[in-house]
Tab-separated table of C-alpha atoms in Angstrom:
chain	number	residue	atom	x	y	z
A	1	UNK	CA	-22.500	-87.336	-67.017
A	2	UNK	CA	-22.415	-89.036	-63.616
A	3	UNK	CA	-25.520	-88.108	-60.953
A	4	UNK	CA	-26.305	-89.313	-57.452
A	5	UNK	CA	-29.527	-89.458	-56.105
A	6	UNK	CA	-28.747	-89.695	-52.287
A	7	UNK	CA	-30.520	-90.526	-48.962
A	8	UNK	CA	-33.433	-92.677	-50.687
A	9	UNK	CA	-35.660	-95.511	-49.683
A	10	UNK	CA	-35.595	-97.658	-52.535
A	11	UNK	CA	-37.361	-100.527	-54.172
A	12	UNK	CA	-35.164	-102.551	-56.826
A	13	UNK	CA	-37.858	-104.878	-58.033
A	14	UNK	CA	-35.188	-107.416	-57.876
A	15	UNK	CA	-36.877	-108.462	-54.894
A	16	UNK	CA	-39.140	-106.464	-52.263
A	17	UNK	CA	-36.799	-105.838	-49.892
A	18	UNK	CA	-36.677	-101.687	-49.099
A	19	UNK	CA	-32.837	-100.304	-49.190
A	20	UNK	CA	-31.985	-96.853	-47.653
A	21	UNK	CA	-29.314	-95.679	-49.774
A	22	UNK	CA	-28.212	-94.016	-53.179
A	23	UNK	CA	-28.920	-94.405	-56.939
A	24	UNK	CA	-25.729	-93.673	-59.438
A	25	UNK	CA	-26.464	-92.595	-62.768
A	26	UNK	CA	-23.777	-92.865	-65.551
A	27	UNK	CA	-24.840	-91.363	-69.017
A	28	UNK	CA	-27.903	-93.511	-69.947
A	29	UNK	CA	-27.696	-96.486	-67.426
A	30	UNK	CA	-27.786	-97.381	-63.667
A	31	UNK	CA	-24.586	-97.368	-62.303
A	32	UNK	CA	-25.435	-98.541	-58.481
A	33	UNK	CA	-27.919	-99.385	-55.939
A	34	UNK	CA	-27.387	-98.454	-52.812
A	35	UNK	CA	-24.056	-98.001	-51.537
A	36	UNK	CA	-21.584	-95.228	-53.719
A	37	UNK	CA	-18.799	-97.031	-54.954
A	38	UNK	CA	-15.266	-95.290	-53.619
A	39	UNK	CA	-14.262	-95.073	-57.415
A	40	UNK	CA	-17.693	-93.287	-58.458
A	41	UNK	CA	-17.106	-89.496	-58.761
A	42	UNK	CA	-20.667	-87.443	-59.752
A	43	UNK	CA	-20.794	-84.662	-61.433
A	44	UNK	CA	-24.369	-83.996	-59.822
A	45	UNK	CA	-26.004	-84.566	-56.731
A	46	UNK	CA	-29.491	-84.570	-56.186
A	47	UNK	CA	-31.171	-84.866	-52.425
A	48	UNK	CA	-33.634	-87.648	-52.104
A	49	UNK	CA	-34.378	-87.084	-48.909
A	50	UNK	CA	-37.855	-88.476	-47.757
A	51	UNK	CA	-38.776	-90.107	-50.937
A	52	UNK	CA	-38.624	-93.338	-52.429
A	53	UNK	CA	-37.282	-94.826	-55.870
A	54	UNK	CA	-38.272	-97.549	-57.891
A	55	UNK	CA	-38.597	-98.588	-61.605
A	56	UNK	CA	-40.855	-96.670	-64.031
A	57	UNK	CA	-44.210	-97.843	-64.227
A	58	UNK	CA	-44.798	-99.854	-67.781
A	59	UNK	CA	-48.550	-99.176	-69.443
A	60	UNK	CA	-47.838	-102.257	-71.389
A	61	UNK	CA	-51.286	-101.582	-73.356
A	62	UNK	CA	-52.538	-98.015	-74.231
A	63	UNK	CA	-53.727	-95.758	-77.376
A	64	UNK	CA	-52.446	-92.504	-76.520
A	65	UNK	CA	-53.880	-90.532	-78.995
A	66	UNK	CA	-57.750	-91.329	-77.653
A	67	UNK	CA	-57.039	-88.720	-75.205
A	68	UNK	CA	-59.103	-86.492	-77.617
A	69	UNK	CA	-61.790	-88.385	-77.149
A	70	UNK	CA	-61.559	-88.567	-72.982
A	71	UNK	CA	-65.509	-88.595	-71.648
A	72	UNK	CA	-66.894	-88.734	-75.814
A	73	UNK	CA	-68.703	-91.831	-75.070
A	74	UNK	CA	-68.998	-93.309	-71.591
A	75	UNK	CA	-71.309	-95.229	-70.179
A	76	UNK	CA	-71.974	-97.258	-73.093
A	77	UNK	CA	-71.388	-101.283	-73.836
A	78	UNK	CA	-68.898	-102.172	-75.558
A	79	UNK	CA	-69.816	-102.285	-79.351
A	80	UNK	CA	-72.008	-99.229	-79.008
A	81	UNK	CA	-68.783	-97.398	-77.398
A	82	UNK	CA	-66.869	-99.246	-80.443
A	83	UNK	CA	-69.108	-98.859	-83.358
A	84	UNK	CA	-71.262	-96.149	-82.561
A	85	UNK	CA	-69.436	-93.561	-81.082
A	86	UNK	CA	-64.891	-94.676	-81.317
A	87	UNK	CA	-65.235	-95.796	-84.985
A	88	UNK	CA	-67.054	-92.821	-86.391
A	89	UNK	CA	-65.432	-89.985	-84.839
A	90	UNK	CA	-61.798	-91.657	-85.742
A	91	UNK	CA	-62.459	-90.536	-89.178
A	92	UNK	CA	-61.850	-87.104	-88.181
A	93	UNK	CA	-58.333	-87.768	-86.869
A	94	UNK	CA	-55.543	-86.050	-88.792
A	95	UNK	CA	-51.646	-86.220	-87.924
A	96	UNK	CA	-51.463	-83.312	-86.061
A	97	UNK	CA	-54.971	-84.044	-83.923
A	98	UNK	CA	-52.893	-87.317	-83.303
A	99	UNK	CA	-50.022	-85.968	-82.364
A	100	UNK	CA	-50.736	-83.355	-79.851
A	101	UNK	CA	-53.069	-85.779	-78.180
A	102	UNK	CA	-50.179	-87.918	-77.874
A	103	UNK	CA	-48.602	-85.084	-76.052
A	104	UNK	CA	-51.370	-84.563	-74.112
A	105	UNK	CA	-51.302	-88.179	-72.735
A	106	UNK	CA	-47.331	-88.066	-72.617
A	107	UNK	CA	-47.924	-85.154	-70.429
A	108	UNK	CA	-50.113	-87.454	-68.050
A	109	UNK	CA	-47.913	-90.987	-68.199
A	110	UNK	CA	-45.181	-88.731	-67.194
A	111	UNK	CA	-46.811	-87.410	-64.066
A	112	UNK	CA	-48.298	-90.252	-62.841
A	113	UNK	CA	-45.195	-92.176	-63.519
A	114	UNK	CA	-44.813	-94.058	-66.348
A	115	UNK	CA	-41.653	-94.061	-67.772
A	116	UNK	CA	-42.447	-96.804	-70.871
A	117	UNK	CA	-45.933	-97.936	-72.603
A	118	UNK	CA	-46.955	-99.840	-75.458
A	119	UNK	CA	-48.982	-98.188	-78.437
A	120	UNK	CA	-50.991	-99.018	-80.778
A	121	UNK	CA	-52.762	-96.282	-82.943
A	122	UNK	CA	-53.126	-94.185	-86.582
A	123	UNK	CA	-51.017	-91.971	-87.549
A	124	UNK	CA	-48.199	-93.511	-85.636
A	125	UNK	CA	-45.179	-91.287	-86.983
A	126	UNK	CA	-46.772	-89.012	-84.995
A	127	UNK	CA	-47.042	-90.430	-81.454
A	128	UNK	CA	-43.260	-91.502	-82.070
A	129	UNK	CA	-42.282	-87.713	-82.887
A	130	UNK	CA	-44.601	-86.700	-79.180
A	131	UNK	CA	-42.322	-89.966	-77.960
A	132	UNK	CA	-38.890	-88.225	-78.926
A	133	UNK	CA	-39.973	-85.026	-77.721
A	134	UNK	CA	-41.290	-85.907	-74.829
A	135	UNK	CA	-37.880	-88.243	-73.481
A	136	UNK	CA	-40.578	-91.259	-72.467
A	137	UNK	CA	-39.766	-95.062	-73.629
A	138	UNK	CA	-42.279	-96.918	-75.637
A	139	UNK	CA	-43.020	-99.785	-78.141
A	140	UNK	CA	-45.217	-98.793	-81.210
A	141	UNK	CA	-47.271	-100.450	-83.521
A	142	UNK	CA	-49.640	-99.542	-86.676
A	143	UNK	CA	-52.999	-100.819	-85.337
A	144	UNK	CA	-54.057	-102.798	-88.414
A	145	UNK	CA	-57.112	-104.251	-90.065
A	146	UNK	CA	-58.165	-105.649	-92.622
A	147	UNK	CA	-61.906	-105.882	-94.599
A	148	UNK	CA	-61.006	-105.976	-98.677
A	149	UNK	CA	-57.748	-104.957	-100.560
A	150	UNK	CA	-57.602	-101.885	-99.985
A	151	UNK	CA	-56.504	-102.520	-97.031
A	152	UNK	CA	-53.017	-104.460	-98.240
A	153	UNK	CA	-51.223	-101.281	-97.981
A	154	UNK	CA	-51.438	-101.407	-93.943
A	155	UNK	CA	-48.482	-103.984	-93.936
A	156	UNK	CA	-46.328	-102.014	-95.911
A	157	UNK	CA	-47.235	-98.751	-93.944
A	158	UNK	CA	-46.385	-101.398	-90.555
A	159	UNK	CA	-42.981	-102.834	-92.227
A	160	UNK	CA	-42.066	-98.837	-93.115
A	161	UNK	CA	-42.912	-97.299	-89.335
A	162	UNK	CA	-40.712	-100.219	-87.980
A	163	UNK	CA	-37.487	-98.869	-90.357
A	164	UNK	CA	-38.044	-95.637	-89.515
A	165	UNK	CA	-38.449	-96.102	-85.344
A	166	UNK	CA	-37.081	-99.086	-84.611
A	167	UNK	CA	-34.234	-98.309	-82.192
A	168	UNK	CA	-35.101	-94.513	-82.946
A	169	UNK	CA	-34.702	-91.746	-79.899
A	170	UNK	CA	-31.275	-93.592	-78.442
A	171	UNK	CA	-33.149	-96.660	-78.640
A	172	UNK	CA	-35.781	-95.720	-76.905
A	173	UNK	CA	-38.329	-96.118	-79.149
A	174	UNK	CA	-38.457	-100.107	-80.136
A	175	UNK	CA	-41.468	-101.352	-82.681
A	176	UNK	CA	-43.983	-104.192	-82.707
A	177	UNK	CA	-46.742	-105.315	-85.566
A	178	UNK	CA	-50.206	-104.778	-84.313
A	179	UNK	CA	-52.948	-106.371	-86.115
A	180	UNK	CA	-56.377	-105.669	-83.990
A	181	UNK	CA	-58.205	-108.106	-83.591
A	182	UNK	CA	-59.297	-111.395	-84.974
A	183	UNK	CA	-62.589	-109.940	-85.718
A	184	UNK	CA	-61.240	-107.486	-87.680
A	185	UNK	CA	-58.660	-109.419	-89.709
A	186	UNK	CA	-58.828	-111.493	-91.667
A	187	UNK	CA	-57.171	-114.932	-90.893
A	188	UNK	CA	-55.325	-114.709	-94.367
A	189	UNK	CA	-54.345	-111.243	-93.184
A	190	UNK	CA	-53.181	-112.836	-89.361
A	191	UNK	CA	-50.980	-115.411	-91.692
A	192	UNK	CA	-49.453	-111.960	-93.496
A	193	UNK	CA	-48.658	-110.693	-90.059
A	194	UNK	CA	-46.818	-113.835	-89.193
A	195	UNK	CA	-44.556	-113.990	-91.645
A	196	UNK	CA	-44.053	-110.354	-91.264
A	197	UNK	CA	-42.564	-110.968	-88.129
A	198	UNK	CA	-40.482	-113.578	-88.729
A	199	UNK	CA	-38.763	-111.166	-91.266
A	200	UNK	CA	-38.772	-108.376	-89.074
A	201	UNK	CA	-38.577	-110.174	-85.861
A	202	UNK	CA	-40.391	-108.046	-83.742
A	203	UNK	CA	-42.838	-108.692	-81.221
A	204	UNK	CA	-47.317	-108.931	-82.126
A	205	UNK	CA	-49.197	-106.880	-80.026
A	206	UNK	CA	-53.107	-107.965	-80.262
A	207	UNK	CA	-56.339	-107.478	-78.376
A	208	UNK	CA	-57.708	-110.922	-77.701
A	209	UNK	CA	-60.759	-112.876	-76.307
A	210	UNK	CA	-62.153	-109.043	-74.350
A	211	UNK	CA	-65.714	-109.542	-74.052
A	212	UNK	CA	-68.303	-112.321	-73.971
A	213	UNK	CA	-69.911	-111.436	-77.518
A	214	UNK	CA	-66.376	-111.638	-79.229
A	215	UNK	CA	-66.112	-115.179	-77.867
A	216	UNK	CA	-69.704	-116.038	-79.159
A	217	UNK	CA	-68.856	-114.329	-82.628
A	218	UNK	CA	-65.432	-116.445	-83.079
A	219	UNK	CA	-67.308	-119.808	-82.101
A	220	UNK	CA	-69.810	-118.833	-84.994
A	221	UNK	CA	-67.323	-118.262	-87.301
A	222	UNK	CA	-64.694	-120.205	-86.244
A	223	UNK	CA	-65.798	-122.997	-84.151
A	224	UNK	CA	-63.346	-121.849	-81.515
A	225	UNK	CA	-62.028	-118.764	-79.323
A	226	UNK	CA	-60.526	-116.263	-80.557
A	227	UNK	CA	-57.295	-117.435	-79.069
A	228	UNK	CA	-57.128	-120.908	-80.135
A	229	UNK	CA	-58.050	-119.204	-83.518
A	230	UNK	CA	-55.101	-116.858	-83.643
A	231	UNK	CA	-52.629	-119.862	-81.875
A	232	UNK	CA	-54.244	-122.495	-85.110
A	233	UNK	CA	-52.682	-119.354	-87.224
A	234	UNK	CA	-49.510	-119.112	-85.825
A	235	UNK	CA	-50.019	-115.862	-85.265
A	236	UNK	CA	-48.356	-116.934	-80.935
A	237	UNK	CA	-45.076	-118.681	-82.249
A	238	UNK	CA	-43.016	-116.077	-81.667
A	239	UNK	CA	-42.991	-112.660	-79.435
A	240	UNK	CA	-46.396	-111.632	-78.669
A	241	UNK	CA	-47.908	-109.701	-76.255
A	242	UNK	CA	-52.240	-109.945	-76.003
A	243	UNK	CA	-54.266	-107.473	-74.255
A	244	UNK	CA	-57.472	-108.172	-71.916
A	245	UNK	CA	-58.010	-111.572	-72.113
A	246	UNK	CA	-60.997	-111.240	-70.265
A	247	UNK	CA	-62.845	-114.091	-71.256
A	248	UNK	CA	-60.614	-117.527	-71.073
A	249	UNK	CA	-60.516	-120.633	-71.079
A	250	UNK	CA	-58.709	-123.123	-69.180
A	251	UNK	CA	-57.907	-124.411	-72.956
A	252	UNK	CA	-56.983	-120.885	-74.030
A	253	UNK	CA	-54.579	-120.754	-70.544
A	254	UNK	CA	-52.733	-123.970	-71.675
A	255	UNK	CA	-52.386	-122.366	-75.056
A	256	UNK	CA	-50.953	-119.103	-74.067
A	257	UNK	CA	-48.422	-121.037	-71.403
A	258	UNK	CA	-47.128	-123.161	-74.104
A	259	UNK	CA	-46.569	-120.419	-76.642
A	260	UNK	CA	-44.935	-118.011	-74.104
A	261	UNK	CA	-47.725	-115.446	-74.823
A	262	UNK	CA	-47.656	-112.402	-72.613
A	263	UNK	CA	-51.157	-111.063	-71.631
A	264	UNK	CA	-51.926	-107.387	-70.532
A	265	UNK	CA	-54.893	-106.762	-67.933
A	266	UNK	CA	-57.076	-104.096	-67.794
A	267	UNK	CA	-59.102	-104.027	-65.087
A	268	UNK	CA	-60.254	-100.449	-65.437
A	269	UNK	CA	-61.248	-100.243	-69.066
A	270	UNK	CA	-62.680	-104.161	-68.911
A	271	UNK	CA	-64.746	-102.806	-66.046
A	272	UNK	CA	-66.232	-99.439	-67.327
A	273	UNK	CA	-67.054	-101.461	-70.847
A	274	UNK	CA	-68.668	-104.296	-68.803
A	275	UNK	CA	-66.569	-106.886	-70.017
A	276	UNK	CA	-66.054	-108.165	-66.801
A	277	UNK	CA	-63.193	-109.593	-64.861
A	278	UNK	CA	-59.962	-111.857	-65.853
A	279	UNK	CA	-58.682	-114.410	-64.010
A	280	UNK	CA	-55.430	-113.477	-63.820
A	281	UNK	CA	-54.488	-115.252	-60.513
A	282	UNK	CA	-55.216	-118.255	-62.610
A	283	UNK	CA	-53.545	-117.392	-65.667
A	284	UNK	CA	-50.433	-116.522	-63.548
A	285	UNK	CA	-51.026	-120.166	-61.866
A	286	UNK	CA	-50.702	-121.210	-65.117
A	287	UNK	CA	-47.546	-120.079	-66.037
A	288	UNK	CA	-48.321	-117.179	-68.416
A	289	UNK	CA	-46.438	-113.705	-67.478
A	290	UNK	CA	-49.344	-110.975	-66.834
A	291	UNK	CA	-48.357	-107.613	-67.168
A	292	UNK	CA	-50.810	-104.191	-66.603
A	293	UNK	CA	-52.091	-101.833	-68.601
A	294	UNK	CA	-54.676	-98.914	-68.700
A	295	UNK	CA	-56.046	-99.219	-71.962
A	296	UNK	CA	-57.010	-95.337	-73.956
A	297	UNK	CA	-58.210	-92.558	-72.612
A	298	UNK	CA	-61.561	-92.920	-74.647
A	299	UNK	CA	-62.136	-96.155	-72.589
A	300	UNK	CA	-60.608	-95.656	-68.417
A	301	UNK	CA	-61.097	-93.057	-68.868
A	302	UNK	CA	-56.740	-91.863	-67.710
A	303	UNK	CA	-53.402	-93.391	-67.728
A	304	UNK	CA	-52.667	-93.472	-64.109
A	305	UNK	CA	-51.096	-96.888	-63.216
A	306	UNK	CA	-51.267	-96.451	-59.409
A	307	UNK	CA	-55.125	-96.752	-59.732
A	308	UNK	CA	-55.067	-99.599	-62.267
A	309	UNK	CA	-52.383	-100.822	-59.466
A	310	UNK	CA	-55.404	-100.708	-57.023
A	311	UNK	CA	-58.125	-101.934	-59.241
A	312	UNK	CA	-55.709	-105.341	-60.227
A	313	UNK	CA	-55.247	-105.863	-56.546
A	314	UNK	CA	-58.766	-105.662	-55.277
A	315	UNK	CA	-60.406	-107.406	-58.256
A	316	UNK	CA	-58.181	-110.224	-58.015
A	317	UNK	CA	-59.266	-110.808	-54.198
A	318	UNK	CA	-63.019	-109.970	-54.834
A	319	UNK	CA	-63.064	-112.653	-58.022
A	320	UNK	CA	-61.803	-115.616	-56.221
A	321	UNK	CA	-62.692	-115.068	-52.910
A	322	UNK	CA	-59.131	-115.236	-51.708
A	323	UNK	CA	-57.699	-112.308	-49.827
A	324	UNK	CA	-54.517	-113.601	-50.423
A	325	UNK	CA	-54.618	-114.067	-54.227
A	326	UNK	CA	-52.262	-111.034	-56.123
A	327	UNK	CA	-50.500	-109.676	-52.964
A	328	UNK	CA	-48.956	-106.303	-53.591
A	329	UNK	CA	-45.528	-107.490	-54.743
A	330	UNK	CA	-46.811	-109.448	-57.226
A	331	UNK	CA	-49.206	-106.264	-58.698
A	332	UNK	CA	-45.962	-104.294	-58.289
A	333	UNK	CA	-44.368	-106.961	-60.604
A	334	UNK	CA	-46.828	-106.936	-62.987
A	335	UNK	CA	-46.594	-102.670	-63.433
A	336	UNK	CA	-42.822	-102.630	-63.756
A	337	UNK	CA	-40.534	-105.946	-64.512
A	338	UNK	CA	-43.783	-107.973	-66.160
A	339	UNK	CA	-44.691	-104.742	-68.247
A	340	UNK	CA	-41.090	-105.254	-69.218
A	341	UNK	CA	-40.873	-108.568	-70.228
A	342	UNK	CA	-44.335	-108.500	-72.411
A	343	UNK	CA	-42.580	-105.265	-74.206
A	344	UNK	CA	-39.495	-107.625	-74.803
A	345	UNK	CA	-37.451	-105.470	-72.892
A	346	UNK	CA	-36.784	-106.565	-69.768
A	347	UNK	CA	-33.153	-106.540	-70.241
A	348	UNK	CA	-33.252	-102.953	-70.381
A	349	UNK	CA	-35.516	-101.954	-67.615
A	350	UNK	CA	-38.522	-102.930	-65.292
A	351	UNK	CA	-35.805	-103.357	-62.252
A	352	UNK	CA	-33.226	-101.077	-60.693
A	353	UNK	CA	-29.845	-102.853	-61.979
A	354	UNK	CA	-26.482	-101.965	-62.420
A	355	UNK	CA	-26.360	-101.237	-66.087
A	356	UNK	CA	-29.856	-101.470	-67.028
A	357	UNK	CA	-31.080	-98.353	-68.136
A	358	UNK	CA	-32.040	-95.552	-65.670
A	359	UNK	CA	-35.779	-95.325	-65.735
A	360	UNK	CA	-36.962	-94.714	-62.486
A	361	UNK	CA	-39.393	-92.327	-60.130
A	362	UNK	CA	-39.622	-90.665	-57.068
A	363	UNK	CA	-42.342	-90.644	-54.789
A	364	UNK	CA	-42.595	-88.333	-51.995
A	365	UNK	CA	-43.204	-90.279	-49.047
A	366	UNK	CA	-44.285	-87.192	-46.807
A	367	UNK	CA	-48.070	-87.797	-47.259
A	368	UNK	CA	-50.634	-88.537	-44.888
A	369	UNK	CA	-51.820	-91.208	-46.778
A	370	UNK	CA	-48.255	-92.760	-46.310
A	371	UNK	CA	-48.154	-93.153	-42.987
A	372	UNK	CA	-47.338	-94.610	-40.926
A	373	UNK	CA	-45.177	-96.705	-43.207
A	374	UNK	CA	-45.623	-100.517	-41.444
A	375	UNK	CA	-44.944	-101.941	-45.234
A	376	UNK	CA	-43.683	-99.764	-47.990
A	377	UNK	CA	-44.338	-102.098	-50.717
A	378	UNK	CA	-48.124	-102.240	-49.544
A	379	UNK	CA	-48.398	-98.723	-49.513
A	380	UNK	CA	-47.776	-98.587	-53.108
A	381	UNK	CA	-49.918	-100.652	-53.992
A	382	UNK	CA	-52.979	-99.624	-51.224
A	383	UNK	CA	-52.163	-96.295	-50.470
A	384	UNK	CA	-50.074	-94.455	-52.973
A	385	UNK	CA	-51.580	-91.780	-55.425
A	386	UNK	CA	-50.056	-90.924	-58.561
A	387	UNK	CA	-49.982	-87.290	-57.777
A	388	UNK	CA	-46.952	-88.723	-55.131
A	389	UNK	CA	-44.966	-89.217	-58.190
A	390	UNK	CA	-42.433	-85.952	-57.715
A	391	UNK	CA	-40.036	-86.734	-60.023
A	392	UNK	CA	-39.595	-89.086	-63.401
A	393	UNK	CA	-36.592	-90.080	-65.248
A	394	UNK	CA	-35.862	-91.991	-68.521
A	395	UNK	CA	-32.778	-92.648	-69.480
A	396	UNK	CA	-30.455	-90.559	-67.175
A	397	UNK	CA	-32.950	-87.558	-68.023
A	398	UNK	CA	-35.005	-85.988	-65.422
A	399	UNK	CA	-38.417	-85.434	-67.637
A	400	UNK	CA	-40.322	-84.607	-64.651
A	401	UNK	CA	-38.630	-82.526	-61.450
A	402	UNK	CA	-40.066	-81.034	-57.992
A	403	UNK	CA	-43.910	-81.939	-59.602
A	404	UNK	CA	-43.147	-80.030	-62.444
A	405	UNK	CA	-42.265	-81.009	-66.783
A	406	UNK	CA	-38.862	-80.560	-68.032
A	407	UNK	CA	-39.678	-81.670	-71.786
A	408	UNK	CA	-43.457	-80.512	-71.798
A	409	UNK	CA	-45.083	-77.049	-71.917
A	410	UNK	CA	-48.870	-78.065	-71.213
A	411	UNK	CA	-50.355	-74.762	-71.390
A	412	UNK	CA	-49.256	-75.103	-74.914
A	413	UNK	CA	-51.138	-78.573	-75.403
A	414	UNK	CA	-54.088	-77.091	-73.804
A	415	UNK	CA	-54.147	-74.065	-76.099
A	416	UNK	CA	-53.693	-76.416	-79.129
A	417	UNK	CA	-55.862	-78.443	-78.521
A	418	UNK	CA	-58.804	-76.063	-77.585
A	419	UNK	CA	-58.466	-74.702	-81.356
A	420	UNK	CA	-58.660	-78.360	-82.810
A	421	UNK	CA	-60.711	-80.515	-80.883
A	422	UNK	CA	-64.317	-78.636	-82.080
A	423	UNK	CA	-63.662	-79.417	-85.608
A	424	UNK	CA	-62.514	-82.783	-84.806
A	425	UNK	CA	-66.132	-83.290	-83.107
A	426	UNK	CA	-67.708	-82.097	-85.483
A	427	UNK	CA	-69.182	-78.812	-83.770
C-alpha cells in the first residue's frame, strides 16, 4: 500500500538541513523525501500539516520488563540498588509478569517515540511476543551469567531465542548474545560467548566499565579494566555494542576505537545510581561511534529519549567546560542513525532514505515551547518534550495516531498489571 504524508517539515538525518515537503511510503519502506515523484500514485494521504518528521528514536540500551519495578528502589547506590533490592525481587518474575511489563514499557517507547531499542532481559520469548504485538523494532538478547554449571544451560537457552526471533515479526525483530557483565561471567564463560558468535554471527551486547567500584574490583582480580579484560578475551573482535562506559580510560578509548566497539550512554540512569559522568565528547574524539540509551525503568526511572536527549547535551557541556562540545546535531545523531549503527542496523533505519525502512515520527510543532522556531534541530534537542510526539510509525504501520495507540489497549495493561504486581512484591 502506497501513503503520503504531505505538507511536513522534515529532518532526514542525512544531514541537518530542514525540508518542507512530503514522505512516500511503499509497503514497508521509504519511498521519497520530499518532493512526490510524478509516477508515485498513493493509495492514502495523510495531512502533516504543522508537524515535523524525522527517524524513530533508537533506545540502543534498555530492560523493558523492569517497568514492574519503576520507583522499587531509588535513591540507593549502585550495588545496594543491584544486590539488595533488583536481584532479590527478580526472583519473583514469571513469563507473563515479564511480558505485560514489556507491554507496559512498549506502551511508553511508543509514545515518546521510539520506534527501535535494544533488550536485554529473562524471559525473553516474552518481550519478543509484546515486540510482535506491539509493531515496534528491536534487538534482543538473553541477559546471561554465569557462577557454577548450572548455569551452562544459558547458552543454549541464548543460541535457541536467536532461531526462534532472529528475523522474526517481518524482520523486525533481529537478535544479539548478551552476557552481563564481566563481573558476573566468568572469563571461560566470555570465551563461550565468543565463539558463540562467530557461529551465529550476531552482534554482543554487554554492560562495561559503569561505576568506579567495578573498575577497582576488575584491577583486583584482573590486574586490568574491565574492558581491556573483555578485549584480552576476544570477547570485541567482532559486532559488539557496550553500555555506560562510564569510567574509561584513555587506554580503554584506544581499545574500543581499534575494535570498532559501539558504546551506549546513559546519562540518566549513570546519574541517579551515582556513577557519574562519561566522557563521551572524548570517546567520540576518539573515533568510537556513541549511541544513547535510557537504561530500565527500575534505574531512570522512564524510557523517554527526548529527556535523555537533554541530559547527553547538557552533561557533555557541564563535564568539559566547553559549551560547544555535543552540539544538538550530533545528540540527534547519537538517538537515531548512531543507535542504528550500534544495533547493526543502520542499513535499515536511523535516517529518512529512499528504501530504508519507514520508521519515523511526528511531532507537533504547534507548542509554545516550540516557538519561535530560530533552529529546528535545536529545538529538539533543547526544547522538545516527548509528549510532542503525535504520531509513530514502524514499518509503513502507524502504531501511534492523533496521540493515541493503534496496537495497544493500556487500560488493559493497567488492569493486568494491578492484579499481578502485589504478588510479585511480595505483599
Amino acid at each position: 500500500m502506497k501513503k503520503i504524508v504531505k505538507n511536513l517539515k522534515i529532518l532526514s538525518m542525512v544531514s541537518s538541513e530542514i525540508i518542507d515537503g512530503d514522505l512516500g511510503i511503499d509497503g514497508q519502506k521509504i519511498a521519497f523525501v520530499g518532493k512526490q515523484p510524478r509516477d508515485f500514485v498513493a493509495d492514502e494521504v495523510i495531512d502533516g500539516k504543522g508537524k515535523l518528521a524525522m527517524p524513530g528514536l533508537v533506545n540502543a540500551h534498555t530492560h523493558i520488563a523492569m517497568s514492574l519495578m519503576r520507583s522499587y528502589a531509588d535513591d540507593l547506590d549502585f550495588w545496594s540498588w543491584l544486590n539488595g533490592k533488583i536481584l532479590p525481587l527478580e526472583e519473583n518474575l514469571n513469563d507473563e509478569l515479564v511480558y505485560w511489563g514489556s507491554k507496559l514499557s512498549c506502551a511508553e517507547l511508543i509514545a515518546s517515540g521510539t520506534t527501535c531499542f535494544a533488550d536485554m532481559y529473562f524471559f525473553m520469548d516474552k518481550v519478543a511476543e509484546a515486540v510482535e504485538d506491539t509493531g515496534l523494532r528491536a534487538s534482543l538478547c538473553r541477559g546471561l551469567t554465569w557462577f557454577s554449571k548450572a548455569d551452562d544451560y544459558k547458552l543454549e537457552e541464548a543460541k535457541a531465542f536467536n532461531k526462534r526471533w532472529h528475523g522474526a515479526a517481518e524482520g523486525k525483530i533481529t537478535t544479539m548474545l548478551g552476557p552481563h557483565a564481566p563481573y558476573t561471567c566468568t572469563p571461560e564463560f566470555l570465551r563461550e560467548v565468543r565463539a558463540l558468535q562467530i557461529e551465529l554471527d550476531i552482534p554482543i551486547h554487554i554492560h562495561l566499565s559503569e561505576s568506579l567500584d567495578e573498575i577497582a574490583r576488575a584491577k583486583e582480580s584482573w590486574g586490568k579494566t574491565p574492558i581491556a579484560h573483555v578485549a584480552d578475551l576476544g570477547l570485541l573482535d567482532g559486532k559488539a555494542m557496550a553500555a555506560h562506559c562510564v569510567q574509561v580510560t584513555e587506554d580503554d578509548m584506544r581499545i574500543l576505537a581499534s575494535k570498532g566497539t559501539k558504546v551506549v550512554h546513559n546519562p540518566g540512569s549513570n546519574m541517579k545510581l551515582a556513577n557519574g559522568f562519561a566522557p563521551v565528547q572524548a570517546m567520540k574524539d576518539a573515533g568510537i561511534t556513541v549511541a544513547l540509551g535510557t537504561d530500565g525503568p527500575a534505574s531512570n526511572n522512564n524510557q523517554n529519549m527526548f529527556e535523555e536527549m537533554h541530559s547527553a547535551a547538557l552533561i557533555a557541556k557541564a563535564f568539559t567546560h566547553n559549551p560547544q562540545d555535543l552540539p544538538a546535531y550530533e545528540i540527534l545523531e547519537m538517538a537515531t542513525i548512531n543507535g542504528a549503527k550500534a544495533l547493526d542496523l543502520s542499513d535499515k533505519i536511523g535516517s529518512l532514505e529512499v528504501g530504508k525502512q519507514a520508521d519515523f515520527i511526528l511531532l507537533d510543532l504547534d507548542k509554545p515551547h516550540l516557538f519561535p522556531q530560530h533552529d529546528i534541530v535545536s529545538l529538539l534537542v533543547y526544547s522538545a518534550q516527548a509528549s510532542d510526539v503525535s504520531d509513530v510509525w514502524v514499518a509503513g504501520d502507524c502504531l501511534y495516531s492523533d496521540y493515541s495507540f493503534r496496537t495497544i489497549d493500556f487500560g488493559e495493561i493497567k488492569s493486568k498489571l494491578t492484579l499481578m504486581l502485589p504478588k510479585f512484591l511480595g505483599n
